[in-house]
Coordinates of C-alpha atoms in Angstrom, one line a residue:
M1 CA 42.8 -26.1 -4.7
N2 CA 42.6 -22.8 -2.8
R3 CA 40.3 -21.2 -5.4
K4 CA 37.9 -24.1 -5.1
V5 CA 37.8 -23.7 -1.3
L6 CA 37.1 -20.0 -1.7
V7 CA 34.3 -20.6 -4.2
V8 CA 32.7 -23.3 -2.0
T9 CA 33.0 -21.1 1.1
G10 CA 31.4 -18.2 -0.8
V11 CA 28.5 -20.4 -1.9
I12 CA 27.9 -21.6 1.7
L13 CA 28.0 -18.0 3.0
V14 CA 25.6 -16.8 0.4
S15 CA 23.3 -19.7 1.2
L16 CA 23.4 -19.0 4.9
A17 CA 22.7 -15.3 4.3
S18 CA 19.7 -16.1 2.1
C19 CA 18.3 -18.5 4.7
C20 CA 18.7 -16.0 7.5
G21 CA 17.0 -13.3 5.4
V22 CA 14.0 -15.6 4.8
C23 CA 13.9 -16.3 8.5
M24 CA 13.8 -12.6 9.4
L25 CA 11.1 -11.9 6.7
A26 CA 9.0 -14.7 8.1
G27 CA 8.7 -12.7 11.3
L28 CA 7.2 -9.8 9.4
V29 CA 4.1 -11.8 8.2
G30 CA 2.8 -13.3 11.4
D31 CA -0.8 -13.0 12.6
A32 CA -2.9 -10.0 11.6
G33 CA -2.4 -8.6 15.1
G34 CA 1.3 -7.7 14.8
G35 CA 3.0 -9.3 11.9
V36 CA 1.5 -7.0 9.2
D37 CA 1.2 -3.8 11.3
G38 CA 2.3 -0.7 9.4
R39 CA 1.4 1.8 6.7
Y40 CA 0.9 0.6 3.1
D41 CA 0.8 2.5 -0.1
C42 CA -0.9 0.8 -3.0
V43 CA -0.6 0.9 -6.8
V44 CA -2.7 -0.7 -9.5
M45 CA -0.6 -2.7 -11.8
S46 CA -1.4 -2.5 -15.5
R47 CA 0.1 -2.8 -19.0
T48 CA 0.0 -0.2 -21.7
M49 CA 1.0 -0.3 -25.4
M50 CA 3.9 2.2 -25.8
G51 CA 6.0 2.3 -29.0
G52 CA 4.6 -1.0 -30.1
M53 CA 5.6 -2.7 -26.9
L54 CA 3.5 -3.8 -23.9
T55 CA 4.9 -1.9 -21.0
P56 CA 4.1 -2.4 -17.3
T57 CA 2.7 0.7 -15.6
T58 CA 1.3 1.6 -12.2
S59 CA -1.2 4.2 -10.9
P60 CA -1.6 5.2 -7.3
S61 CA -4.5 3.6 -5.4
I62 CA -5.6 3.4 -1.8
S63 CA -3.3 3.8 1.2
F64 CA -4.1 2.2 4.6
S65 CA -2.6 1.4 8.0
I66 CA -2.9 -1.8 10.0
A67 CA -2.6 -1.8 13.8
G68 CA -3.4 -5.0 15.6
D69 CA -6.7 -6.3 14.3
S70 CA -7.9 -3.0 12.8
F71 CA -7.1 -0.9 9.7
S72 CA -7.7 2.7 8.8
T73 CA -7.9 4.7 5.5
Q74 CA -8.5 8.3 4.8
S75 CA -12.2 7.7 4.7
G76 CA -12.6 5.4 7.7
G77 CA -11.5 2.0 8.9
G78 CA -12.6 -1.4 10.2
S79 CA -11.2 -4.7 11.2
V80 CA -8.7 -7.1 9.5
R81 CA -8.2 -10.8 10.3
R82 CA -6.0 -13.5 8.9
E83 CA -7.6 -16.5 7.2
E84 CA -6.2 -19.6 5.6
G85 CA -2.5 -18.7 6.3
D86 CA -1.6 -15.8 4.2
L87 CA -5.1 -14.4 3.4
L88 CA -6.3 -11.1 5.0
R89 CA -10.0 -10.2 5.2
F90 CA -10.9 -6.5 5.6
S91 CA -14.3 -5.5 7.1
G92 CA -15.6 -2.0 7.1
S93 CA -15.2 1.3 5.4
D94 CA -14.0 1.5 1.7
M95 CA -12.2 -1.8 2.0
D96 CA -15.2 -3.8 3.2
G97 CA -14.9 -7.4 1.9
W98 CA -11.5 -7.0 0.4
L99 CA -9.4 -10.2 0.4
G100 CA -5.6 -9.8 0.3
T101 CA -2.6 -12.1 0.2
V102 CA 0.5 -11.3 2.2
S103 CA 3.6 -12.5 0.3
S104 CA 5.7 -14.4 2.8
A105 CA 8.9 -13.4 0.9
S106 CA 8.4 -9.7 0.9
G107 CA 5.6 -8.6 3.2
V108 CA 3.8 -7.1 0.2
I109 CA -0.1 -7.4 0.2
Y110 CA -1.7 -8.2 -3.1
F111 CA -5.4 -7.7 -4.1
R112 CA -7.2 -8.9 -7.3
A113 CA -8.8 -6.4 -9.7
D114 CA -12.1 -7.2 -8.0
P115 CA -11.1 -6.9 -4.4
H116 CA -14.0 -9.1 -3.3
E117 CA -12.5 -12.1 -5.3
R118 CA -10.1 -14.6 -3.8
H119 CA -6.4 -13.6 -3.5
P120 CA -4.1 -13.8 -6.5
G121 CA -1.0 -15.4 -4.8
G122 CA 2.5 -14.0 -4.7
S123 CA 2.3 -11.4 -7.5
A124 CA 0.0 -8.8 -9.0
G125 CA -1.3 -9.2 -12.5
N126 CA -3.0 -6.7 -14.9
N127 CA -5.4 -4.4 -13.0
E128 CA -4.5 -5.9 -9.6
T129 CA -3.3 -3.9 -6.6
K130 CA 0.1 -4.2 -5.0
C131 CA 0.5 -2.7 -1.5
Q132 CA 4.0 -2.1 -0.2
R133 CA 4.7 -1.4 3.5
V134 CA 6.3 2.0 3.8
R135 CA 6.7 2.0 7.7

């Protein structure tokens, strides 16, 4: 009987910890003003044939910073605004017209292979860009 109680208690504690983690992450992805502020490094996700197997690979892409309703890159900057919940629209500079999706689970921003197309959802596919917040 004691072992059952320990297992049930462990399951409850893990469930609570997971729930609290999700609640804390939800605070990271608020409005474009403060919830996504930070510096992002991006990679393009792709797949390459290596040794007869399709292997996921990445190559460095753009880096940018978001502060409030603006963003900046090495070559300029512009404005960013939240649309339709988790969609971010960038205007100006080398990211003009880009549409990104903020993953509510991780705070990662995803862009399609053609950054002017609608967002891909919660993951990056072949030739799509994944941007991880680094600070």
